[in-house]
PDB file of C-alpha atoms in Angstrom:
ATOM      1  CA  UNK A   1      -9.910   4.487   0.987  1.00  0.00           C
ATOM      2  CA  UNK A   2     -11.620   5.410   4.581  1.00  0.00           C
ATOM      3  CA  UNK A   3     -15.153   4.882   4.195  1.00  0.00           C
ATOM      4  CA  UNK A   4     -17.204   7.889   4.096  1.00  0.00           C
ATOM      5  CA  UNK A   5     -21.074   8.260   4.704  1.00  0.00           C
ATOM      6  CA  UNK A   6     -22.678   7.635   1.573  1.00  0.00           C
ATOM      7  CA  UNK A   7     -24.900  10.377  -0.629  1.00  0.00           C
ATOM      8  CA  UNK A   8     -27.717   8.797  -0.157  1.00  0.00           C
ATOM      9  CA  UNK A   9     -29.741   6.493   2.628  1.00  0.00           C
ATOM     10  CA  UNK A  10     -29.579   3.102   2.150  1.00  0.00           C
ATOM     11  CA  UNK A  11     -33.383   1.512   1.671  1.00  0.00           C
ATOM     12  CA  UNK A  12     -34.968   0.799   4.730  1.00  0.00           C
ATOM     13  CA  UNK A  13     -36.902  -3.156   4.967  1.00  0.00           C
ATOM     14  CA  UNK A  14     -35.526  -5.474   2.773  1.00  0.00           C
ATOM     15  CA  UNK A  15     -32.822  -5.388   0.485  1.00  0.00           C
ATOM     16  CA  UNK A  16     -33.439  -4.571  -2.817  1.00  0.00           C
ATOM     17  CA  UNK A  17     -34.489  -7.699  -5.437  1.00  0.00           C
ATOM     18  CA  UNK A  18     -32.543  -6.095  -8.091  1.00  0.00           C
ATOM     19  CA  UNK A  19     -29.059  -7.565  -9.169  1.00  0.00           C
ATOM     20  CA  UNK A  20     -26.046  -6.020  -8.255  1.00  0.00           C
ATOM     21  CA  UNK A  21     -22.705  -7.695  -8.854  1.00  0.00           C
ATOM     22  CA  UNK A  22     -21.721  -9.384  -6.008  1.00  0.00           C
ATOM     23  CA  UNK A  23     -17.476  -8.878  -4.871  1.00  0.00           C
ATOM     24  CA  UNK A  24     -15.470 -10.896  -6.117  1.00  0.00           C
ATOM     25  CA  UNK A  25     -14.038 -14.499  -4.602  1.00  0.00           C
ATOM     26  CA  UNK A  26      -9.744 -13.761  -4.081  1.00  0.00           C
ATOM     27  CA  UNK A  27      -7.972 -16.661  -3.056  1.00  0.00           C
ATOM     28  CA  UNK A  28      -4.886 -14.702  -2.103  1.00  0.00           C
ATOM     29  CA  UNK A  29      -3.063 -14.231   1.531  1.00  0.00           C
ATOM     30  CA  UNK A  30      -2.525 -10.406   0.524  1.00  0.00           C
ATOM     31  CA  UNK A  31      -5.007  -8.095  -1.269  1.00  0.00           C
ATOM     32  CA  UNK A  32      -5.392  -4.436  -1.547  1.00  0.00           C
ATOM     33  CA  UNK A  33      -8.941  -4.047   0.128  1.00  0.00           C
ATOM     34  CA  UNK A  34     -10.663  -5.188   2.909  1.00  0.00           C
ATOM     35  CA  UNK A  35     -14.437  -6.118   2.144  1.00  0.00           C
ATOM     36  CA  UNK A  36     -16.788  -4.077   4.329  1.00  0.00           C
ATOM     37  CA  UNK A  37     -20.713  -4.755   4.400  1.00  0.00           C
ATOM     38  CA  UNK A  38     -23.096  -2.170   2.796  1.00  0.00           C
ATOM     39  CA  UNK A  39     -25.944  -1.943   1.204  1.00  0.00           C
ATOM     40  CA  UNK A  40     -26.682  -0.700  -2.479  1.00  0.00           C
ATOM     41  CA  UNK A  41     -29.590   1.937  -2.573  1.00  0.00           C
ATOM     42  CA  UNK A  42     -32.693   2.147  -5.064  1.00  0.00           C
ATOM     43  CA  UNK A  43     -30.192   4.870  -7.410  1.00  0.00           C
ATOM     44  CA  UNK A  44     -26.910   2.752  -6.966  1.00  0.00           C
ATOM     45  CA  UNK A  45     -28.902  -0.661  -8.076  1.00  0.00           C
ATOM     46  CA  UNK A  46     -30.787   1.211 -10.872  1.00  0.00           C
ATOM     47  CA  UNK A  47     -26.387   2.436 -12.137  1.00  0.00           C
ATOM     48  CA  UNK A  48     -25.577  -0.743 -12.120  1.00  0.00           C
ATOM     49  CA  UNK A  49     -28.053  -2.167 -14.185  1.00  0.00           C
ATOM     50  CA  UNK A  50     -28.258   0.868 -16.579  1.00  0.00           C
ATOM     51  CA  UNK A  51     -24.468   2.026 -16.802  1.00  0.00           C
ATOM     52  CA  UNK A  52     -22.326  -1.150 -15.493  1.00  0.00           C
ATOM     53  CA  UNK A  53     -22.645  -2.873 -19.722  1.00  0.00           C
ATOM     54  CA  UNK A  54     -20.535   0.545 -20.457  1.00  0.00           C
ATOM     55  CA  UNK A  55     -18.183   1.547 -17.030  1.00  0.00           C
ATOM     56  CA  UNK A  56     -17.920  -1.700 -15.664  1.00  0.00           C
ATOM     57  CA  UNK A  57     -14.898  -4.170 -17.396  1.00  0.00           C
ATOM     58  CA  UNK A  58     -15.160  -7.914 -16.236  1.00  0.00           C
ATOM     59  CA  UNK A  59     -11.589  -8.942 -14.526  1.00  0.00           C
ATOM     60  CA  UNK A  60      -9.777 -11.157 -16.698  1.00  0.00           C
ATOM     61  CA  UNK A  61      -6.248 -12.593 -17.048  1.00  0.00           C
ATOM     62  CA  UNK A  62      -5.144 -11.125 -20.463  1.00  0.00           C
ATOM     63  CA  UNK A  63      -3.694  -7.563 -21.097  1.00  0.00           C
ATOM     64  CA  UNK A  64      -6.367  -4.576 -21.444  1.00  0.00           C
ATOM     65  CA  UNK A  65      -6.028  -2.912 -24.756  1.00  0.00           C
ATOM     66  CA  UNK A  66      -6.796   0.718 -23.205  1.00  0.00           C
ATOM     67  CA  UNK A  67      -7.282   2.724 -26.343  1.00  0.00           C
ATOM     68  CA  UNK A  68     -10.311   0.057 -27.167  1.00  0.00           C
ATOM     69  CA  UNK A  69     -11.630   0.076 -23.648  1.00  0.00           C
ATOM     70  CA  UNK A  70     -11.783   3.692 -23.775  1.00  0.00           C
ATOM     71  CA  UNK A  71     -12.272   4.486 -27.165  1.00  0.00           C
ATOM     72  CA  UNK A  72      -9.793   6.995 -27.754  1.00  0.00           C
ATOM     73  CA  UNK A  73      -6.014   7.152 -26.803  1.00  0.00           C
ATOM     74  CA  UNK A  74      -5.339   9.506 -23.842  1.00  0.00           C
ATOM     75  CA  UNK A  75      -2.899   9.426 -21.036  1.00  0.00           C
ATOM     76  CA  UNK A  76      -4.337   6.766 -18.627  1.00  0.00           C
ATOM     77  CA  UNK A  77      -4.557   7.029 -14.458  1.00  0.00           C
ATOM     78  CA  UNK A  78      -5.476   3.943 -12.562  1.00  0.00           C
ATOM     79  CA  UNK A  79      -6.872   4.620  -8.946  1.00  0.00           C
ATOM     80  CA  UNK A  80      -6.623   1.773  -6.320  1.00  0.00           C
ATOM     81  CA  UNK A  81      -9.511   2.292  -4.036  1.00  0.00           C
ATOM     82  CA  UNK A  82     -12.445   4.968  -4.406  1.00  0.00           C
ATOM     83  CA  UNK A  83     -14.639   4.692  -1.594  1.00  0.00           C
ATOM     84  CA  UNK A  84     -17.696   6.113  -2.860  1.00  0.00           C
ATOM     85  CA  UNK A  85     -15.922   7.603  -5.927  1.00  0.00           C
ATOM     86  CA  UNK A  86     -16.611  11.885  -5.065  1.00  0.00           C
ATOM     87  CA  UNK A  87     -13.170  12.324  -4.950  1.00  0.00           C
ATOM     88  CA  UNK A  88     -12.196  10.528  -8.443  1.00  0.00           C
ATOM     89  CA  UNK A  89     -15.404  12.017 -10.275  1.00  0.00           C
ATOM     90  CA  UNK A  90     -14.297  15.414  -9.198  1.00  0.00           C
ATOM     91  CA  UNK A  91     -11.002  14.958 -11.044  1.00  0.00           C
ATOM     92  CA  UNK A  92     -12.400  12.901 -13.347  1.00  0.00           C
ATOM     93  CA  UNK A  93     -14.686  16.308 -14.244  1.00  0.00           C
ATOM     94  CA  UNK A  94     -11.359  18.584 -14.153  1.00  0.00           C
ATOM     95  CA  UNK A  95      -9.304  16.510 -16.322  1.00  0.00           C
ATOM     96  CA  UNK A  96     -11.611  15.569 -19.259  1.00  0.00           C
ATOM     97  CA  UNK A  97      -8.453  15.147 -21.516  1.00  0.00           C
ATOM     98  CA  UNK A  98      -7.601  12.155 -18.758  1.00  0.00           C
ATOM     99  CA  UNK A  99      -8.700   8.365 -18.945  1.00  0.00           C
ATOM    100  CA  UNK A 100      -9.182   6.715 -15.160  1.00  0.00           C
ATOM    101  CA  UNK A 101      -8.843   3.128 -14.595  1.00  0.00           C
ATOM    102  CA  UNK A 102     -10.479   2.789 -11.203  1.00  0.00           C
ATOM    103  CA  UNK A 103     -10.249  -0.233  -8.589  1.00  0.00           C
ATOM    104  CA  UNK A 104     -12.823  -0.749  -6.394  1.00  0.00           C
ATOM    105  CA  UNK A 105     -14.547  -4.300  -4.417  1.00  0.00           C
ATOM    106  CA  UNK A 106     -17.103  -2.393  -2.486  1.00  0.00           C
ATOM    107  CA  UNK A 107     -20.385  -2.951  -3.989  1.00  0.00           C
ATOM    108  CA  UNK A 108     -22.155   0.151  -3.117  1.00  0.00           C
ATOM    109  CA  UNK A 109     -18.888   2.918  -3.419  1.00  0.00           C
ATOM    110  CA  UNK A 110     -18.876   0.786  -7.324  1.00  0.00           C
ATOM    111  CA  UNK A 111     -22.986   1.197  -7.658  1.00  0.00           C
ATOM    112  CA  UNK A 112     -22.477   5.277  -6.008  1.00  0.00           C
ATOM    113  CA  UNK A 113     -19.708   6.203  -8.593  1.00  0.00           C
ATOM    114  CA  UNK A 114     -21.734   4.474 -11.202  1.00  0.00           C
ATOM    115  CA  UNK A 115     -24.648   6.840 -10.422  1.00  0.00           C
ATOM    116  CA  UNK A 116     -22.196   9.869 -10.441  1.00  0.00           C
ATOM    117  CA  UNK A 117     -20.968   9.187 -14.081  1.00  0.00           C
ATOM    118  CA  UNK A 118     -24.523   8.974 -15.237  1.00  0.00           C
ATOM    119  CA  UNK A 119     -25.545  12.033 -13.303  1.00  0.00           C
ATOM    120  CA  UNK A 120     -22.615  13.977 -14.583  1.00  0.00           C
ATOM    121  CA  UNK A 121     -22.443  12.987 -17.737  1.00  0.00           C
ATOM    122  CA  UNK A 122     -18.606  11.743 -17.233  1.00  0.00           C
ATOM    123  CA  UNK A 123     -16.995   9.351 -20.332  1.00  0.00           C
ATOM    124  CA  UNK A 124     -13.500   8.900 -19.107  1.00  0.00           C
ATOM    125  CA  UNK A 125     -13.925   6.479 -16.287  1.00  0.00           C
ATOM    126  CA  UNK A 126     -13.943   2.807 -16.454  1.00  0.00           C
ATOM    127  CA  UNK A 127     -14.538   0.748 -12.789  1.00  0.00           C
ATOM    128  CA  UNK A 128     -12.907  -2.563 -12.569  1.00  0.00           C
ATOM    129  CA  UNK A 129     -14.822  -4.271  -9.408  1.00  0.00           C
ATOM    130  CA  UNK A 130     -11.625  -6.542  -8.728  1.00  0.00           C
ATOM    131  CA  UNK A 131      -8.781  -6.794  -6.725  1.00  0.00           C
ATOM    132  CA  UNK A 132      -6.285  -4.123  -8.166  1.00  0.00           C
ATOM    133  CA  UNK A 133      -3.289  -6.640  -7.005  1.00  0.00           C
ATOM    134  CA  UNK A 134      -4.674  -8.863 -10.018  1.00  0.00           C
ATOM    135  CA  UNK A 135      -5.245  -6.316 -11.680  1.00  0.00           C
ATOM    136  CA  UNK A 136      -1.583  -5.328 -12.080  1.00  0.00           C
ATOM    137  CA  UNK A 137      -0.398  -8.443 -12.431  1.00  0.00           C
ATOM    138  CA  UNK A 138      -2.219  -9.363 -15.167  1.00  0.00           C
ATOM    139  CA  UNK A 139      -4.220  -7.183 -17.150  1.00  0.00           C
ATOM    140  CA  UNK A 140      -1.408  -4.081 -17.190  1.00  0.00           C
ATOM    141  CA  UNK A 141       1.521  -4.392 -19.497  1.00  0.00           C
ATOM    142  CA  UNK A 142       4.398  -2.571 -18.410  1.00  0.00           C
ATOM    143  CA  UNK A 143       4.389   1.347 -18.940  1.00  0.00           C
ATOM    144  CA  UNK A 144       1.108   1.593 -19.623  1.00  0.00           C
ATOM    145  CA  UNK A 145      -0.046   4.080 -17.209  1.00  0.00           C
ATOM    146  CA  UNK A 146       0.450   7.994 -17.314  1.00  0.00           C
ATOM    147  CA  UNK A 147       0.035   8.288 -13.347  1.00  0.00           C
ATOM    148  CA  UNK A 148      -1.390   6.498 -10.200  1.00  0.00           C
ATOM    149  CA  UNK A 149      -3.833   7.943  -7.415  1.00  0.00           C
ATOM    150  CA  UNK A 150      -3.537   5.721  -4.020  1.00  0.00           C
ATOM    151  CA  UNK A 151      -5.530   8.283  -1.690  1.00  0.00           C
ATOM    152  CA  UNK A 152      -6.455   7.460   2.324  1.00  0.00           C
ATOM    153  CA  UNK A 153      -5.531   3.487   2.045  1.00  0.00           C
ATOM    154  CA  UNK A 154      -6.579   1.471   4.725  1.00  0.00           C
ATOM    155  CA  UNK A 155      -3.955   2.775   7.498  1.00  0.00           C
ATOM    156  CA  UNK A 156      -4.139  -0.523   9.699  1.00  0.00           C
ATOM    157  CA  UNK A 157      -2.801   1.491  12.511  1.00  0.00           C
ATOM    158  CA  UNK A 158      -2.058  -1.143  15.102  1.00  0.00           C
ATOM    159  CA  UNK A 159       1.254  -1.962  14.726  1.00  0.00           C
ATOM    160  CA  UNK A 160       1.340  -5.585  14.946  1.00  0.00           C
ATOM    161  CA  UNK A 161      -1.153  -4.712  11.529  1.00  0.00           C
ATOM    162  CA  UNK A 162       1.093  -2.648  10.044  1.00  0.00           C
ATOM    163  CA  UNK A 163       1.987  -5.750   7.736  1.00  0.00           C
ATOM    164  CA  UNK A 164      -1.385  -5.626   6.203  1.00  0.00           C
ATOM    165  CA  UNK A 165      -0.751  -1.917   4.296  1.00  0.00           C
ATOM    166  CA  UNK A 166      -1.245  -1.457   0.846  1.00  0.00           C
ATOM    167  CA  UNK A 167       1.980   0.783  -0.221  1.00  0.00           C
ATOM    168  CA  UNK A 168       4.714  -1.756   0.570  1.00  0.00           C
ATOM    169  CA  UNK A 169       7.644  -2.477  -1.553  1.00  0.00           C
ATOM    170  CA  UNK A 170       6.647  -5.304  -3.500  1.00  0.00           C
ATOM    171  CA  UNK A 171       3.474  -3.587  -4.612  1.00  0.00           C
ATOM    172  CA  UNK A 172       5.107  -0.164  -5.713  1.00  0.00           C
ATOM    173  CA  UNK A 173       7.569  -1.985  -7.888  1.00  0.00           C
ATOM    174  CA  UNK A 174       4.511  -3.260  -9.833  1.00  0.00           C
ATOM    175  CA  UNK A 175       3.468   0.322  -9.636  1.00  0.00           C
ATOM    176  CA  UNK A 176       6.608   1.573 -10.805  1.00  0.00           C
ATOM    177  CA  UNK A 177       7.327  -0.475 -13.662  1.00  0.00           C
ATOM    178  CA  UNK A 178       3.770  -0.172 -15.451  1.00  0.00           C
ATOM    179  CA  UNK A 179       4.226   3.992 -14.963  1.00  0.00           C
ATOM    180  CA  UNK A 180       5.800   5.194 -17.992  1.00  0.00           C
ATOM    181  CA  UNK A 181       8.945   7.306 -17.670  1.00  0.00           C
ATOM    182  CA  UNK A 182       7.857  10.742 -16.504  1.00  0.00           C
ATOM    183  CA  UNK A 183       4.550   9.191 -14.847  1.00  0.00           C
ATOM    184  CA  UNK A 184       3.616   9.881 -11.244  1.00  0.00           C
ATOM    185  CA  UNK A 185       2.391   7.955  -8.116  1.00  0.00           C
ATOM    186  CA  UNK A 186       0.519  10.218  -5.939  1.00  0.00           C
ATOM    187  CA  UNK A 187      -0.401   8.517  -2.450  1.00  0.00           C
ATOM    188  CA  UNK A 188      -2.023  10.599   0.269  1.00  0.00           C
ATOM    189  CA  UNK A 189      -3.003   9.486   4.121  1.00  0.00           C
ATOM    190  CA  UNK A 190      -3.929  11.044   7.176  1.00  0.00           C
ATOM    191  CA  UNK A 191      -1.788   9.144   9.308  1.00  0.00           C
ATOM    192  CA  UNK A 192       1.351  10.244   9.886  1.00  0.00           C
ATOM    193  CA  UNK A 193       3.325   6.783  10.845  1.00  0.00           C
ATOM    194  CA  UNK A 194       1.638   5.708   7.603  1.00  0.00           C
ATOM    195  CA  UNK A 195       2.901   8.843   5.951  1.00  0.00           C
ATOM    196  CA  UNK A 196       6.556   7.822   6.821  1.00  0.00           C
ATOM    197  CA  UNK A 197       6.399   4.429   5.702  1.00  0.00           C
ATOM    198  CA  UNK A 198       4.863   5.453   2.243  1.00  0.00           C
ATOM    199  CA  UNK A 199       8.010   7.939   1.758  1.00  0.00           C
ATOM    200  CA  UNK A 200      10.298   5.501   3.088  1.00  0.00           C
ATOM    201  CA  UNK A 201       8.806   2.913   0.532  1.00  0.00           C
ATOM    202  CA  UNK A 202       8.991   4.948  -2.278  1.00  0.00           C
ATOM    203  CA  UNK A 203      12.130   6.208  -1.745  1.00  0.00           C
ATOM    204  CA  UNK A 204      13.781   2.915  -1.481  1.00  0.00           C
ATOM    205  CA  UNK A 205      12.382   2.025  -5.358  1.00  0.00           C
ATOM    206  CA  UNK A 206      14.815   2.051  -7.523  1.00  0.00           C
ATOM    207  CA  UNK A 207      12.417   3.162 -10.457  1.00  0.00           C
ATOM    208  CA  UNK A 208      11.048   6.418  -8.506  1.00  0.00           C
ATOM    209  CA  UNK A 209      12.276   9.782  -7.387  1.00  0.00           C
ATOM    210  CA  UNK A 210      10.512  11.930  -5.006  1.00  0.00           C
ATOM    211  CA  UNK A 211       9.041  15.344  -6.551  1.00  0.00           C
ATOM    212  CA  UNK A 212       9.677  16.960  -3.245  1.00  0.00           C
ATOM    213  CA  UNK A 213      12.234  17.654  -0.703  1.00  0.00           C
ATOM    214  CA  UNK A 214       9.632  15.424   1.417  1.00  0.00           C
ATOM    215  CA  UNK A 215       6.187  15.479   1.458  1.00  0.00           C
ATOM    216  CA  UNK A 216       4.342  17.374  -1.125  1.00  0.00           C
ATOM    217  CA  UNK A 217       1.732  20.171  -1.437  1.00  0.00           C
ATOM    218  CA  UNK A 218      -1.260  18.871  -2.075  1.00  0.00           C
ATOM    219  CA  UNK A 219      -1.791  18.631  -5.866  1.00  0.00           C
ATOM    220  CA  UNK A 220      -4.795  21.057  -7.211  1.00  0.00           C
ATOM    221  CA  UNK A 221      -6.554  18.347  -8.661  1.00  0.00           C
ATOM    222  CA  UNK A 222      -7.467  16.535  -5.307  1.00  0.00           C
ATOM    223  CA  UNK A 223     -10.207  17.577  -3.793  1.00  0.00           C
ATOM    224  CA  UNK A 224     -10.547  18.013   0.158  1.00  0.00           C
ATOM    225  CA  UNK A 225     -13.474  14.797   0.616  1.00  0.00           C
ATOM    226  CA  UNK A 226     -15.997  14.967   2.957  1.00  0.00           C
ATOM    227  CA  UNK A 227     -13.659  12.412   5.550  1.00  0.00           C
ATOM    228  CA  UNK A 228     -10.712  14.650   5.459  1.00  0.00           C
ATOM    229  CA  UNK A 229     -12.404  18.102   6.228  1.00  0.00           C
ATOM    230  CA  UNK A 230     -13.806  16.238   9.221  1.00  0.00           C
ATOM    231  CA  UNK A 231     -10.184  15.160   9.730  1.00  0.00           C
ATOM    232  CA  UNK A 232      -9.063  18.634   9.590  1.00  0.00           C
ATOM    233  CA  UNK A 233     -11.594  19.810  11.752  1.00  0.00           C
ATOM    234  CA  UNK A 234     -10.282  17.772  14.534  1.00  0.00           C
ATOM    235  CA  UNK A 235      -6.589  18.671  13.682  1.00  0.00           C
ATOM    236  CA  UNK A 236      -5.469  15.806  11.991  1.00  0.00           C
ATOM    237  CA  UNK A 237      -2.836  16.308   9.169  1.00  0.00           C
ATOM    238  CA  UNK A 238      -3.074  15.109   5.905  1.00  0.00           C
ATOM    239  CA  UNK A 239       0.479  14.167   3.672  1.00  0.00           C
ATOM    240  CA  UNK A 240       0.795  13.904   0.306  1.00  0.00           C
ATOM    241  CA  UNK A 241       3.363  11.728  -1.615  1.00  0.00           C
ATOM    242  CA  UNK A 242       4.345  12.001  -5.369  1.00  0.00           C
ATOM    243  CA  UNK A 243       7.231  10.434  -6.821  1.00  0.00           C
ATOM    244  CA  UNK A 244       7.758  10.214 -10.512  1.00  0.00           C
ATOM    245  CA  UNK A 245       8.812   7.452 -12.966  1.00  0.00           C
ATOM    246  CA  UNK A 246      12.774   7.961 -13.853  1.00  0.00           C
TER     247      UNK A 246
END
């Protein structure tokens, strides 16, 4: 997800001595984030040490029992990339009956979501601080997930970057197969060639079939962040995508 400013100023002088998590080594050519420098504030430090034992799950290569990591059985989303996490604790809030598997590297959008839950009183998020590539590959069994929220991906907008993107084939087959039938990928971007790739992508997998003639209205659930009214503002378009699990 774009980076947006954060809700609060980062400390000024030096960094804060307590621990926060550092990201996670990947040894991979291809991963779904880019790592961007930031700083954790005095709150976002103070989540992570108070919250993380109970929000945070530790990466590991085994399959995640959800109904135990959770603690009840409810239809599951996983969201690749939060950014500092207003958008998912807004839906989060509106679908309480919803669990949300949420993949995030970036220590201080991790520490600022953290600080959200315990300022919102929000149960039905768990943060996995981990590349969400690994993620699939080894802690999600097929159909396991009720839905998948991919919203404002890093566009890499130069062309001769265009390789880098997130929503390529390879990864939405993953995507597709651990959706159960009748689950939904729901990606959103505000750029348009990266619009057209995403519905060529999608349409092209086998396991999928679009829930619009095109593009889609943009669901009620997602909220209009902070980055995109700006976005709109300036007259940039934003285009939604759902397809759903055949």
């Amino acid at each position: 997800m774009h980076p947006e400013t954060p809700p609060e100023t980062a400390l000024d002088g030096p960094p804060t001595t307590t621990t926060t998590p550092a990201a996670p080594a990947h040894h991979k050519t291809i991963k779904s984030f880019v790592l961007r420098t930031g700083r954790t504030t005095v709150g976002q430090a103070k989540a992570f040490e108070t919250l993380g034992p109970q929000f945070l799950l530790p990466y590991r290569s085994a399959p995640l029992d959800l109904e135990a990591t959770f603690g009840r059985s409810a239809p599951t989303i996983l969201e690749i990339g939060f950014g500092m996490g207003e958008a998912t604790a807004h839906i989060a809030a509106l679908l309480p009956e919803k669990n949300f598997l949420c993949c995030e590297v970036h220590t201080p959008g991790v520490g600022a979501l953290l600080k959200r839950i315990g300022e919102e009183g929000q149960t039905n998020i768990r943060i996995c601080q981990h590349d969400a590539v690994e993620v699939l590959d080894h802690m999600l069994p097929p159909g396991c997930l009720d839905g998948v929220h991919v919203f404002f991906p890093d566009p890499w907008h130069k062309k001769k970057h265009n390789k880098r993107r997130l929503l390529q084939a390879p990864l939405v087959a993953k995507l597709a197969a651990r959706l159960k039938p009748g689950g939904y990928l729901h990606c959103a971007t505000d750029w348009q060639n990266y619009a057209e790739q995403i519905l060529e992508v999608l349409s092209a997998e086998p396991l999928l079939k679009n829930t619009a003639a095109d593009y889609a209205p943009k669901p009620g659930y997602r909220p209009l962040t902070k980055f995109e009214n700006r976005g709109i503002k300036l007259g940039h378009g934003v285009w939604d995508v759902v397809f759903q699990r055949v």
